Amino acid sequence: MNVQRMGGDGTVGKALDVLDRVAAYGRPVRFSELLEGSPFPKATTYRLLQTLVSQGMLRLDPESGTYAPGMRLVRMAHAAWAQSSLAPIAQPHLDRLSQEVGETVHLAQLDGAQVLYVDKRNRAAKVPMYSDAGKVGPAYCTGVGKAMLAFLPEAELTRVLAQQSWHPFTGATITSPQAMREELAAIRDRGHAYDLEEHEPGIRCIAMPVLSARGRVQGAVSVTTDGPGPLDDHLPALRAAVTRIAGDLRDWRFPDKGEDQEWQASS
Amino acid sequence: MNVQRMGGDGTVGKALDVLDRVAAYGRPVRFSELLEGSPFPKATTYRLLQTLVSQGMLRLDPESGTYAPGMRLVRMAHAAWAQSSLAPIAQPHLDRLSQEVGETVHLAQLDGAQVLYVDKRNRAAKVPMYSDAGKVGPAYCTGVGKAMLAFLPEAELTRVLAQQSWHPFTGATITSPQAMREELAAIRDRGHAYDLEEHEPGIRCIAMPVLSARGRVQGAVSVTTDGPGPLDDHLPALRAAVTRIAGDLRDWRFPDKGEDQEWQASS
DNA sequence: AAACCCGGTTCCGATATTTGGAACTTCCGA
DNA sequence: TCGGAAGTTCCAAATATCGGAACCGGGTTT
C-alpha cells in the first residue's frame, strides 16, 4: 500500500499530477509544452489546467498563455510546514547551532526516496529565511540523506535504496546499494554521516539524524562547508543541537508515526 | 469569472476544499471533527481524504487517526514561491534593508482579499517565531495590505474591499470601506502607508508598495517595530529598497499580469 | 452480559462527471 | 492566400463519484 506513483486515483490524482508537472518546470509553461509528456489527452489536460487555475493552484498569465504554480500553494504549505515538520520545533536550535559553527546549516526530512529540506540557516546572512524549504535533493549522496537512511528500518531502506538514481555527481559519489549499505553501517557505528564532495565538488558536510523516542527517523541536521577546516570540529555543537531537538520532540509529543518497527543492521 | 469561492468545480475543487479545511486547523484533525463543518456527506469526505492521503497531500497518522497537511505541499510550494512571487528577486534587498533598519521586515503580496506574507527578516533571531512565508493576514489593517490596496485599480479595489471582515482588532482599526478609501487616498498622496496599532496593540509599521513598470501592484514591503522610535526614520531605507526591488523586477521581465488597467483615485 | 453508542469504514445502485476523438477557431509566418 | 500550429469547444459514451444506509470494532452504560 501507499505506493509512490502518482496520477493514480481518479480525477484528483490526475489534477495533482498535472500540477506537479507544471511545478517541475522551473518557469512558466505553455499549454503545448505541457501537453507533450503529459499522460493525458489534450482535452483532458486542458480541462484539468482550467480547474486548477480556477482553484488558484495555478496562475495563468493571459498575456503569454503560460501556467505557473499559484500562491494558494504557498498558503497551504505554510500549514504543512508549521505542523507536519520538525522545523518549528527545531527553529531555535538551528539558530543556535548556526551561531556556534558559523557555517550553513540544513534541516531535512525524508520524503519518499528523496531528501526534503525544510529549513536552513545561511552562513553569511545572519538572519534566516526558508528559501530552501521545499527543495528536494538525492538521499544517497547528501549528508542528511545518508544520516537518515542509516537509521531506517530494513524494509523501508530496501524500498528507498531501490528508488535511488545512483547518478555519479562526482568521483566520490557512492553508486551502488551494496557500497551504500557498508557506508550506512559505518554511519550507524559512529553516529554521524559525512558528505565528502559526493554531491558537489568542494562541498563537504557532517550530518546527524534526529530520532524519535521510539528510534524512528524524524529528520536530520547538517553543517556544510566549502572551506578546508576539519568537519569534526563541528561535531560537538551538532550533536548538542540534535539532542536538544530530539528532546523537544519528545516533550511536544510530536506525531511519531504508527508502526514501531525495529531498524536493524542486517545484511 | 475567477470567483473567489472554492469547492466549486468538480471533484478536484471538493478535494482542495477538504485540503484547505485540514490546513485551517493548526493541528492534526480527526475525521469526525472534520466532518462537522464539511459541506460534503460522510462517505464523500471520507473518500476525498483517502485520495489526498494516497497522493501525499495529507498525512494520516494511523495511531491517532488524525490528518495533517503533507510534505508534498511544501515541495510544490517551493516551486510556486520560487517563480510566482517577488521573494527570490527581493531577497538581497530585504537582507540589506533589514541590516540598515535593524527591525523586522516583511514582504507581502495580495492573494485574493488577503495579504500573503512571502518573506520576512526578523529583527532579533531571539523570537521563537517561525517562518512567515505562507502566512496570511487581513488587508485592511496591516501596513503592507493598505499600501497595496491604495494602488489597486478601482474595479479590483471595490471587489477586495467588499470581502474584508472589518473586524476591529484594536481601537485604531479602520472599520468601514468609506473610511478606508480616505485612508487610501492619503497613502497615495504620501506614497507610503502606516499601520499604527491597527492590527495589534503596540505594533506599528511603515510600508510601501512595489509597483511594476505598468503601475500594477506586485507586492509591498514593510518595516515593523514594537518600540517607540519614529517610523519615518526608516522611510529612506525602505524607499530605497522598494526602488531597487522594482528595478530588478523590470529587468528580470517578471510576470506582470495581463490587463494594463489604470488605477485611479476616484471617489 | 446484553444493549447501546460512536467513531470509522465499506457497499452499491443511481447519477452526474469526466472522458477524449474530432472538429473548429484564431493567429502566425510563408 | 494558404498551411500549420496552438488553443478551445463539442458531445455521446464510459466511468468515477455520490451518498444513504448498513456494517464493524471497541468502549461505555444499563
Coordinates of C-alpha atoms (C1' of nucleotides) in Angstrom, one line a residue:
Chain A
M1 CA 0.0 0.0 0.0
N2 CA 0.9 3.6 -0.1
V3 CA 2.6 3.3 -3.4
Q4 CA 4.8 6.1 -4.6
R5 CA 3.5 6.7 -8.1
M6 CA 1.1 9.4 -8.8
G7 CA -1.8 10.2 -11.1
G8 CA -3.3 7.1 -9.6
D9 CA -6.6 7.7 -8.1
G10 CA -9.3 9.4 -10.0
T11 CA -9.6 13.0 -11.2
V12 CA -7.9 14.4 -8.2
G13 CA -4.8 12.3 -8.8
K14 CA -4.7 13.4 -12.4
A15 CA -5.1 17.0 -11.4
L16 CA -2.3 16.8 -8.9
D17 CA -0.1 15.1 -11.5
V18 CA -0.6 18.0 -13.8
L19 CA 0.1 20.4 -11.0
D20 CA 3.4 18.6 -10.3
R21 CA 4.3 18.8 -13.9
V22 CA 3.8 22.5 -14.0
A23 CA 5.8 22.9 -10.8
A24 CA 8.6 20.7 -12.2
Y25 CA 9.4 23.2 -15.0
G26 CA 11.3 26.0 -13.2
R27 CA 9.4 28.5 -15.3
P28 CA 6.0 29.4 -16.7
V29 CA 5.0 26.7 -19.2
R30 CA 2.8 26.9 -22.3
F31 CA 0.0 24.5 -22.8
S32 CA 1.6 22.8 -25.7
E33 CA 4.8 22.2 -23.9
L34 CA 2.9 20.7 -21.0
L35 CA 1.0 18.5 -23.4
E36 CA 3.9 16.6 -24.7
G37 CA 4.9 14.5 -21.8
S38 CA 1.5 14.5 -20.3
P39 CA -0.1 11.1 -20.0
F40 CA -3.5 12.6 -20.6
P41 CA -5.1 13.6 -23.9
K42 CA -5.3 17.1 -25.0
A43 CA -8.8 17.9 -23.9
T44 CA -8.4 16.3 -20.5
T45 CA -5.2 18.1 -19.7
Y46 CA -6.8 21.3 -20.8
R47 CA -9.7 20.8 -18.6
L48 CA -7.6 20.0 -15.6
L49 CA -5.5 23.1 -16.1
Q50 CA -8.6 25.1 -16.2
T51 CA -9.8 23.7 -13.0
L52 CA -6.5 24.2 -11.3
V53 CA -6.4 27.8 -12.4
S54 CA -9.9 28.5 -11.2
Q55 CA -8.9 27.0 -7.9
G56 CA -5.9 29.2 -7.5
M57 CA -3.4 26.3 -7.6
L58 CA -2.1 27.6 -10.9
R59 CA -1.7 31.0 -12.2
L60 CA -2.4 31.6 -15.9
D61 CA -0.7 34.6 -17.4
P62 CA -3.3 35.6 -20.0
E63 CA -0.7 37.6 -21.9
S64 CA 1.8 34.9 -22.6
G65 CA -0.6 32.0 -22.1
T66 CA 1.7 30.3 -19.6
Y67 CA 0.9 28.5 -16.4
A68 CA 2.8 28.7 -13.2
P69 CA 2.2 27.4 -9.7
G70 CA -0.1 29.7 -7.7
M71 CA 0.1 31.3 -4.4
R72 CA -2.6 29.2 -2.9
L73 CA 0.1 26.5 -2.7
V74 CA 2.3 28.7 -0.6
R75 CA -0.6 29.4 1.8
M76 CA -1.3 25.7 2.2
A77 CA 2.3 24.8 2.5
H78 CA 2.6 27.1 5.5
A79 CA 0.2 24.9 7.4
A80 CA 2.1 21.8 6.3
W81 CA 5.4 23.3 7.3
A82 CA 4.2 24.5 10.6
Q83 CA 2.6 21.3 11.8
S84 CA 3.9 18.4 9.8
S85 CA 7.6 19.0 10.0
L86 CA 10.3 19.3 12.5
A87 CA 11.1 22.9 11.5
P88 CA 9.0 24.8 14.1
I89 CA 10.5 22.7 16.9
A90 CA 14.0 22.8 15.6
Q91 CA 14.0 26.5 14.8
P92 CA 15.7 27.9 17.9
H93 CA 18.2 25.1 18.0
L94 CA 19.2 25.7 14.4
D95 CA 19.6 29.3 15.2
R96 CA 21.9 28.5 18.0
L97 CA 23.8 25.9 16.0
S98 CA 24.3 28.2 13.1
Q99 CA 25.6 30.8 15.6
E100 CA 28.0 28.4 17.1
V101 CA 29.5 26.9 14.0
G102 CA 29.3 29.9 11.7
E103 CA 28.5 27.7 8.7
T104 CA 25.5 26.9 6.6
V105 CA 23.1 24.6 8.5
H106 CA 20.3 22.4 7.0
L107 CA 17.3 20.6 8.4
A108 CA 15.9 17.9 6.2
Q109 CA 13.3 15.2 6.3
L110 CA 12.9 12.1 4.2
D111 CA 10.1 12.4 1.7
G112 CA 9.6 9.2 -0.2
A113 CA 13.0 8.4 -1.6
Q114 CA 14.3 11.9 -1.6
V115 CA 15.6 14.4 0.9
L116 CA 13.3 17.3 1.5
Y117 CA 14.9 20.4 3.0
V118 CA 12.6 22.0 5.5
D119 CA 14.8 24.7 6.9
K120 CA 18.2 26.3 6.5
R121 CA 20.5 28.9 8.0
N122 CA 22.9 30.6 5.7
R123 CA 26.4 31.1 6.7
A124 CA 26.7 34.7 5.6
A125 CA 23.2 36.1 6.1
K126 CA 22.8 36.4 9.8
V127 CA 19.1 36.2 9.5
P128 CA 17.5 33.0 8.3
M129 CA 14.9 32.5 5.6
Y130 CA 13.4 29.5 4.1
S131 CA 14.2 30.0 0.5
D132 CA 15.3 26.4 0.7
A133 CA 12.4 24.9 2.4
G134 CA 10.6 22.7 -0.1
K135 CA 13.7 22.0 -2.1
V136 CA 14.5 18.3 -2.7
G137 CA 17.7 16.5 -3.2
P138 CA 19.1 13.0 -3.6
A139 CA 19.3 10.8 -0.5
Y140 CA 22.2 8.7 -1.4
C141 CA 24.8 11.4 -1.8
T142 CA 24.0 14.1 0.8
G143 CA 24.9 14.1 4.4
V144 CA 21.4 14.4 5.7
G145 CA 20.2 11.8 3.3
K146 CA 22.7 9.2 4.4
A147 CA 22.3 10.0 8.1
M148 CA 18.6 9.2 7.7
L149 CA 19.0 6.2 5.6
A150 CA 21.3 4.7 8.2
F151 CA 18.6 4.5 10.7
L152 CA 15.7 3.4 8.6
P153 CA 14.0 0.1 9.2
E154 CA 15.3 -2.6 6.9
A155 CA 12.1 -2.9 4.9
E156 CA 11.9 0.8 4.3
L157 CA 15.6 1.0 3.5
T158 CA 15.3 -1.6 0.8
R159 CA 12.5 0.2 -0.8
V160 CA 14.2 3.5 -0.7
L161 CA 17.5 2.3 -2.0
A162 CA 15.7 0.7 -4.9
Q163 CA 14.5 4.1 -5.9
Q164 CA 17.8 6.0 -5.9
S165 CA 19.2 7.1 -9.2
W166 CA 22.9 6.4 -8.3
H167 CA 24.0 9.1 -10.6
P168 CA 27.7 9.8 -10.1
F169 CA 27.7 13.5 -9.4
T170 CA 31.3 13.5 -8.5
G171 CA 34.1 11.0 -8.3
A172 CA 33.3 10.4 -4.7
T173 CA 29.7 9.6 -5.1
I174 CA 28.6 6.2 -3.9
T175 CA 26.9 4.5 -6.8
S176 CA 25.6 1.2 -5.6
P177 CA 23.3 -0.2 -2.9
Q178 CA 26.0 -2.6 -1.8
A179 CA 28.5 0.1 -1.2
M180 CA 25.8 2.2 0.4
R181 CA 25.0 -0.4 2.9
E182 CA 28.6 -0.6 4.0
E183 CA 28.6 3.2 4.3
L184 CA 25.4 3.1 6.3
A185 CA 26.8 0.6 8.7
A186 CA 29.8 2.9 9.3
I187 CA 27.4 5.8 9.9
R188 CA 25.5 3.8 12.5
D189 CA 28.7 2.9 14.2
R190 CA 30.0 6.4 14.6
G191 CA 26.6 8.1 14.9
H192 CA 27.0 10.7 12.2
A193 CA 27.4 10.9 8.4
Y194 CA 29.8 12.8 6.2
D195 CA 29.3 14.0 2.7
L196 CA 32.8 14.4 1.3
E197 CA 32.2 16.1 -2.0
E198 CA 29.8 13.3 -3.1
H199 CA 27.2 15.6 -4.4
E200 CA 29.0 18.8 -5.3
P201 CA 32.8 19.3 -5.7
G202 CA 34.2 21.3 -2.9
I203 CA 31.2 20.9 -0.7
R204 CA 31.5 18.8 2.4
C205 CA 29.3 18.3 5.4
I206 CA 28.7 16.5 8.6
A207 CA 25.2 15.3 9.5
M208 CA 23.3 13.6 12.2
P209 CA 19.8 12.1 12.3
V210 CA 17.0 13.2 14.6
L211 CA 15.4 10.2 16.1
S212 CA 12.1 9.9 18.0
A213 CA 11.8 8.3 21.3
R214 CA 11.0 5.1 19.6
G215 CA 14.1 5.3 17.4
R216 CA 12.3 6.3 14.3
V217 CA 14.0 8.7 11.9
Q218 CA 12.3 12.1 12.1
G219 CA 14.8 14.2 10.1
A220 CA 18.5 15.2 10.0
V221 CA 20.6 18.2 10.6
S222 CA 23.8 19.0 8.8
V223 CA 26.6 21.5 8.9
T224 CA 28.0 22.4 5.5
T225 CA 31.2 24.0 4.5
D226 CA 33.1 24.8 1.3
G227 CA 36.3 25.5 3.1
P228 CA 39.2 23.4 4.2
G229 CA 38.6 23.1 8.0
P230 CA 38.1 19.7 9.7
L231 CA 34.4 18.9 9.9
D232 CA 34.8 17.1 13.2
D233 CA 35.3 20.5 14.8
H234 CA 31.5 21.0 14.4
L235 CA 30.6 17.6 15.8
P236 CA 30.0 18.6 19.5
A237 CA 27.8 21.5 18.5
L238 CA 25.9 19.4 16.0
R239 CA 25.4 16.6 18.5
A240 CA 24.2 19.1 21.1
A241 CA 21.7 20.6 18.7
V242 CA 20.3 17.3 17.6
T243 CA 20.0 16.2 21.2
R244 CA 18.1 19.3 22.1
I245 CA 15.8 18.9 19.1
A246 CA 15.1 15.3 19.9
G247 CA 14.4 16.3 23.4
D248 CA 11.8 19.0 22.4
L249 CA 10.4 16.5 20.0
R250 CA 9.7 14.1 22.9
D251 CA 8.1 16.7 25.1
W252 CA 5.8 18.1 22.4
R253 CA 4.5 14.6 21.8
F254 CA 5.0 15.1 18.1
P255 CA 3.4 12.9 15.5
D256 CA 5.5 9.8 15.8
K257 CA 4.1 7.6 13.1
G258 CA 2.4 4.3 13.5
E259 CA 4.4 1.1 13.3
D260 CA 7.2 0.9 15.8
Q261 CA 9.4 -1.4 13.8
E262 CA 12.9 -2.3 14.7
W263 CA 15.5 -0.9 12.5
Q264 CA 18.3 -3.4 12.2
A265 CA 21.7 -3.6 10.7
S266 CA 21.0 -6.8 8.8
S267 CA 22.7 -7.7 5.5
Chain B
M1 CA -15.1 34.8 -13.8
N2 CA -12.3 33.9 -11.5
V3 CA -14.5 33.9 -8.5
Q4 CA -13.1 33.5 -5.0
R5 CA -15.2 30.8 -3.6
M6 CA -13.9 27.3 -3.5
G7 CA -15.2 23.9 -3.7
G8 CA -16.7 25.0 -6.9
D9 CA -15.6 22.8 -9.8
G10 CA -15.9 19.1 -9.7
T11 CA -14.1 16.6 -7.7
V12 CA -10.9 18.5 -7.7
G13 CA -12.5 21.5 -6.2
K14 CA -14.0 19.5 -3.5
A15 CA -10.8 17.7 -2.7
L16 CA -8.9 21.0 -2.4
D17 CA -11.7 22.4 -0.2
V18 CA -11.1 19.5 2.2
L19 CA -7.4 20.0 2.0
D20 CA -7.9 23.7 2.9
R21 CA -10.1 22.7 5.8
V22 CA -7.5 20.4 7.2
A23 CA -4.8 23.0 6.8
A24 CA -7.0 25.5 8.5
Y25 CA -6.9 23.6 11.8
G26 CA -3.5 24.4 13.2
R27 CA -3.2 20.8 14.3
P28 CA -3.9 17.2 13.3
V29 CA -7.6 16.7 12.9
R30 CA -9.8 13.7 13.5
F31 CA -12.2 12.6 10.8
S32 CA -15.2 13.3 12.9
E33 CA -14.1 16.9 13.7
L34 CA -13.5 17.5 10.0
L35 CA -16.9 16.1 9.2
E36 CA -18.9 18.6 11.1
G37 CA -18.4 21.8 9.1
S38 CA -17.7 19.9 6.0
P39 CA -20.2 20.6 3.2
F40 CA -20.0 17.1 2.0
P41 CA -21.6 13.9 3.3
K42 CA -19.7 11.5 5.4
A43 CA -18.8 9.0 2.7
T44 CA -17.7 11.6 0.3
T45 CA -15.5 13.5 2.7
Y46 CA -14.0 10.1 3.7
R47 CA -13.2 9.2 0.1
L48 CA -11.7 12.6 -0.6
L49 CA -9.4 12.3 2.5
Q50 CA -8.3 8.9 1.4
T51 CA -7.4 10.2 -2.0
L52 CA -5.5 13.1 -0.6
V53 CA -3.6 10.9 1.7
S54 CA -2.7 8.5 -1.0
Q55 CA -1.5 11.4 -3.0
G56 CA 0.7 12.7 -0.2
M57 CA -1.1 15.9 0.1
L58 CA -2.3 14.8 3.5
R59 CA -0.6 12.7 6.1
L60 CA -2.7 10.3 8.1
D61 CA -1.3 9.3 11.5
P62 CA -2.6 5.8 11.8
E63 CA -2.0 5.8 15.5
S64 CA -4.2 8.7 16.4
G65 CA -6.3 8.6 13.3
T66 CA -5.6 12.3 12.5
Y67 CA -4.9 14.1 9.3
A68 CA -2.4 16.8 8.7
P69 CA -1.1 18.6 5.6
G70 CA 1.6 16.6 3.9
M71 CA 5.0 17.4 2.8
R72 CA 4.2 17.2 -0.8
L73 CA 2.6 20.6 -0.4
V74 CA 5.9 22.0 0.8
R75 CA 7.7 20.6 -2.2
M76 CA 5.1 22.1 -4.6
A77 CA 5.0 25.4 -2.8
H78 CA 8.7 25.8 -3.2
A79 CA 8.2 25.9 -7.0
A80 CA 5.4 28.4 -6.5
W81 CA 7.4 30.5 -4.2
A82 CA 10.5 30.5 -6.4
Q83 CA 8.8 31.5 -9.6
S84 CA 5.4 33.1 -8.8
S85 CA 6.5 35.5 -6.2
L86 CA 8.6 38.5 -5.6
A87 CA 10.6 36.8 -3.0
P88 CA 13.5 35.5 -5.0
I89 CA 14.0 38.9 -6.6
A90 CA 13.6 40.8 -3.4
Q91 CA 15.8 38.6 -1.3
P92 CA 19.0 40.5 -1.3
H93 CA 17.3 43.8 -1.0
L94 CA 15.4 42.6 2.1
D95 CA 18.6 41.5 3.6
R96 CA 20.1 44.9 3.1
L97 CA 17.0 46.7 4.3
S98 CA 16.9 44.5 7.4
Q99 CA 20.5 45.3 8.0
E100 CA 20.0 49.0 7.6
V101 CA 17.0 49.5 9.8
G102 CA 17.6 46.8 12.4
E103 CA 13.9 46.0 12.6
T104 CA 11.6 43.2 11.4
V105 CA 11.0 43.4 7.7
H106 CA 8.1 41.9 5.7
L107 CA 7.5 41.2 2.1
A108 CA 3.9 40.5 1.2
Q109 CA 1.7 40.0 -1.8
L110 CA -2.0 40.3 -2.3
D111 CA -3.8 37.0 -2.6
G112 CA -7.4 37.4 -3.2
A113 CA -8.6 39.7 -0.5
Q114 CA -5.9 38.9 1.9
V115 CA -2.3 39.7 2.5
L116 CA 0.0 36.8 2.0
Y117 CA 3.4 37.1 3.5
V118 CA 6.1 35.7 1.2
D119 CA 9.2 36.6 3.1
K120 CA 10.5 38.1 6.3
R121 CA 13.5 39.2 8.2
N122 CA 13.4 39.0 11.9
R123 CA 14.8 41.8 14.0
A124 CA 16.5 39.6 16.5
A125 CA 16.6 35.9 16.0
K126 CA 15.6 35.5 19.6
V127 CA 11.9 35.4 18.9
P128 CA 10.8 31.8 18.5
M129 CA 8.6 32.8 15.7
Y130 CA 8.7 30.6 12.7
S131 CA 8.8 31.4 9.1
D132 CA 6.1 33.7 8.0
A133 CA 6.2 32.7 4.4
G134 CA 2.7 31.5 3.5
K135 CA 1.0 33.2 6.5
V136 CA -2.0 35.3 5.6
G137 CA -3.3 38.4 7.3
P138 CA -6.0 41.0 6.8
A139 CA -5.5 43.6 4.1
Y140 CA -7.4 46.4 5.8
C141 CA -5.4 46.8 8.9
T142 CA -1.8 46.0 8.0
G143 CA 0.7 48.3 6.6
V144 CA 1.5 46.1 3.6
G145 CA -2.2 45.5 3.0
K146 CA -3.1 49.1 2.9
A147 CA -0.1 50.0 0.8
M148 CA -1.2 47.6 -1.9
L149 CA -4.9 48.5 -1.7
A150 CA -4.0 52.1 -2.3
F151 CA -2.6 51.3 -5.7
L152 CA -5.2 48.8 -6.9
P153 CA -7.4 49.5 -9.9
E154 CA -10.8 50.8 -8.9
A155 CA -12.7 47.7 -10.0
E156 CA -10.4 45.4 -8.1
L157 CA -10.4 47.6 -5.1
T158 CA -14.2 47.6 -4.9
R159 CA -14.2 43.8 -5.0
V160 CA -11.5 43.4 -2.4
L161 CA -13.0 45.9 0.0
A162 CA -16.3 44.1 -0.2
Q163 CA -14.5 41.0 1.1
Q164 CA -12.9 42.5 4.2
S165 CA -14.1 41.5 7.6
W166 CA -13.7 44.9 9.1
H167 CA -13.1 43.3 12.5
P168 CA -12.0 46.0 15.0
F169 CA -8.8 44.3 16.2
T170 CA -7.9 47.5 18.2
G171 CA -9.3 50.9 18.8
A172 CA -7.4 52.2 15.9
T173 CA -8.6 49.7 13.3
I174 CA -10.3 51.2 10.3
T175 CA -13.7 49.5 10.1
S176 CA -15.5 50.8 7.0
P177 CA -14.9 51.0 3.3
Q178 CA -15.6 54.7 3.4
A179 CA -13.0 55.4 6.0
M180 CA -10.6 53.1 4.2
R181 CA -11.0 55.0 0.9
E182 CA -10.0 58.2 2.6
E183 CA -7.0 56.5 4.2
L184 CA -6.0 55.0 0.8
A185 CA -6.1 58.5 -0.8
A186 CA -3.8 59.7 1.9
I187 CA -1.5 56.8 1.3
R188 CA -1.4 57.5 -2.4
D189 CA -0.6 61.1 -1.7
R190 CA 2.4 60.5 0.5
G191 CA 3.5 57.3 -1.2
H192 CA 3.6 55.1 1.8
A193 CA 1.3 53.6 4.4
Y194 CA 1.3 53.3 8.2
D195 CA -0.1 50.8 10.5
L196 CA -0.5 52.5 13.8
E197 CA -1.5 49.7 16.1
E198 CA -4.5 48.9 13.9
H199 CA -3.9 45.2 14.0
E200 CA -2.0 44.5 17.1
P201 CA -1.6 46.8 20.1
G202 CA 1.9 48.1 20.4
I203 CA 2.9 47.1 16.9
R204 CA 3.4 49.8 14.3
C205 CA 4.8 49.7 10.8
I206 CA 5.6 51.7 7.7
A207 CA 5.0 50.1 4.3
M208 CA 5.4 50.8 0.6
P209 CA 4.1 49.0 -2.4
V210 CA 6.2 47.5 -5.1
L211 CA 4.8 48.5 -8.5
S212 CA 5.5 47.0 -11.9
A213 CA 6.6 49.1 -14.8
R214 CA 2.9 49.4 -15.8
G215 CA 2.0 50.6 -12.4
R216 CA 0.4 47.4 -11.2
V217 CA 0.8 46.3 -7.6
Q218 CA 3.2 43.4 -7.3
G219 CA 3.7 43.4 -3.5
A220 CA 4.7 45.5 -0.6
V221 CA 7.5 45.8 1.9
S222 CA 7.2 46.9 5.5
V223 CA 9.3 47.8 8.4
T224 CA 7.8 46.8 11.7
T225 CA 8.6 47.9 15.2
D226 CA 7.2 47.4 18.7
G227 CA 9.2 50.2 20.1
P228 CA 8.7 54.0 20.4
G229 CA 11.0 55.4 17.7
P230 CA 9.6 57.5 14.9
L231 CA 8.7 55.3 11.9
D232 CA 9.7 57.9 9.4
D233 CA 13.4 57.3 10.2
H234 CA 13.1 54.2 8.2
L235 CA 11.5 55.8 5.2
P236 CA 14.6 56.5 3.2
A237 CA 15.9 52.9 3.6
L238 CA 12.5 51.5 2.8
R239 CA 12.1 53.7 -0.2
A240 CA 15.5 52.7 -1.5
A241 CA 14.8 49.0 -1.0
V242 CA 11.4 49.2 -2.8
T243 CA 13.0 51.1 -5.6
R244 CA 15.7 48.5 -6.1
I245 CA 13.3 45.7 -6.0
A246 CA 11.1 47.4 -8.6
G247 CA 14.2 47.9 -10.7
D248 CA 15.2 44.3 -10.6
L249 CA 11.6 43.4 -11.3
R250 CA 11.7 45.3 -14.5
D251 CA 15.0 43.9 -15.6
W252 CA 14.0 40.3 -15.0
R253 CA 10.9 40.8 -17.0
F254 CA 8.8 39.3 -14.3
P255 CA 5.2 38.1 -14.8
D256 CA 3.4 41.4 -15.0
K257 CA -0.1 40.2 -15.4
G258 CA -2.4 40.8 -18.2
E259 CA -4.6 43.8 -18.2
D260 CA -2.8 47.1 -18.0
Q261 CA -5.5 49.0 -16.3
E262 CA -5.2 52.5 -14.9
W263 CA -5.5 52.7 -11.2
Q264 CA -7.3 55.8 -10.3
A265 CA -8.1 57.8 -7.2
S266 CA -11.8 58.1 -8.0
S267 CA -14.3 58.6 -5.2
Chain C
dA1 C1' -23.7 -9.8 29.8
dA2 C1' -26.6 -7.7 26.7
dA3 C1' -27.7 -3.4 24.8
dC4 C1' -26.1 0.8 23.2
dC5 C1' -23.3 4.4 21.2
dC6 C1' -19.8 6.4 18.5
dG7 C1' -16.1 7.0 15.5
dG8 C1' -14.6 5.0 11.3
dT9 C1' -15.1 2.1 7.2
dT10 C1' -17.4 -0.3 3.4
dC11 C1' -21.3 -1.2 -0.1
dC12 C1' -23.6 -0.5 -4.3
dG13 C1' -27.1 1.3 -7.5
dA14 C1' -28.4 5.8 -9.3
dT15 C1' -26.5 9.8 -11.1
dA16 C1' -23.6 13.3 -12.5
dT17 C1' -18.8 14.0 -14.2
dT18 C1' -15.3 13.0 -16.7
dT19 C1' -13.5 11.5 -20.9
dG20 C1' -11.2 12.2 -25.4
dG21 C1' -11.6 12.0 -30.5
dA22 C1' -12.6 15.2 -33.6
dA23 C1' -13.9 19.4 -35.4
dC24 C1' -13.3 24.3 -35.1
dT25 C1' -11.1 28.8 -34.5
dT26 C1' -7.5 32.1 -34.1
dC27 C1' -3.3 33.6 -35.1
dC28 C1' 1.1 33.4 -37.4
dG29 C1' 4.5 33.0 -40.9
dA30 C1' 5.4 31.9 -45.7
Chain D
dT1 C1' -3.8 33.2 -49.9
dC2 C1' -2.5 29.1 -48.0
dG3 C1' -0.7 25.9 -44.4
dG4 C1' 0.2 24.8 -40.0
dA5 C1' 0.5 25.1 -35.1
dA6 C1' -1.6 26.3 -30.6
dG7 C1' -5.5 26.7 -28.1
dT8 C1' -10.6 26.0 -27.4
dT9 C1' -15.1 23.8 -27.7
dC10 C1' -18.4 19.8 -28.6
dC11 C1' -21.0 15.9 -27.3
dA12 C1' -22.3 11.0 -26.7
dA13 C1' -20.3 7.2 -24.4
dA14 C1' -17.9 5.5 -20.5
dT15 C1' -16.7 6.0 -16.0
dA16 C1' -16.0 7.7 -11.5
dT17 C1' -18.3 9.9 -8.0
dC18 C1' -22.1 10.3 -4.9
dG19 C1' -24.2 9.4 -0.6
dG20 C1' -27.8 6.9 2.1
dA21 C1' -27.6 3.0 4.6
dA22 C1' -25.5 -0.8 6.6
dC23 C1' -21.6 -2.5 8.9
dC24 C1' -17.8 -3.0 12.3
dG25 C1' -15.0 -2.9 16.5
dG26 C1' -14.4 -1.1 21.0
dG27 C1' -15.7 1.3 24.7
dT28 C1' -19.4 2.6 28.0
dT29 C1' -23.8 2.3 30.1
dT30 C1' -27.8 -0.3 31.8

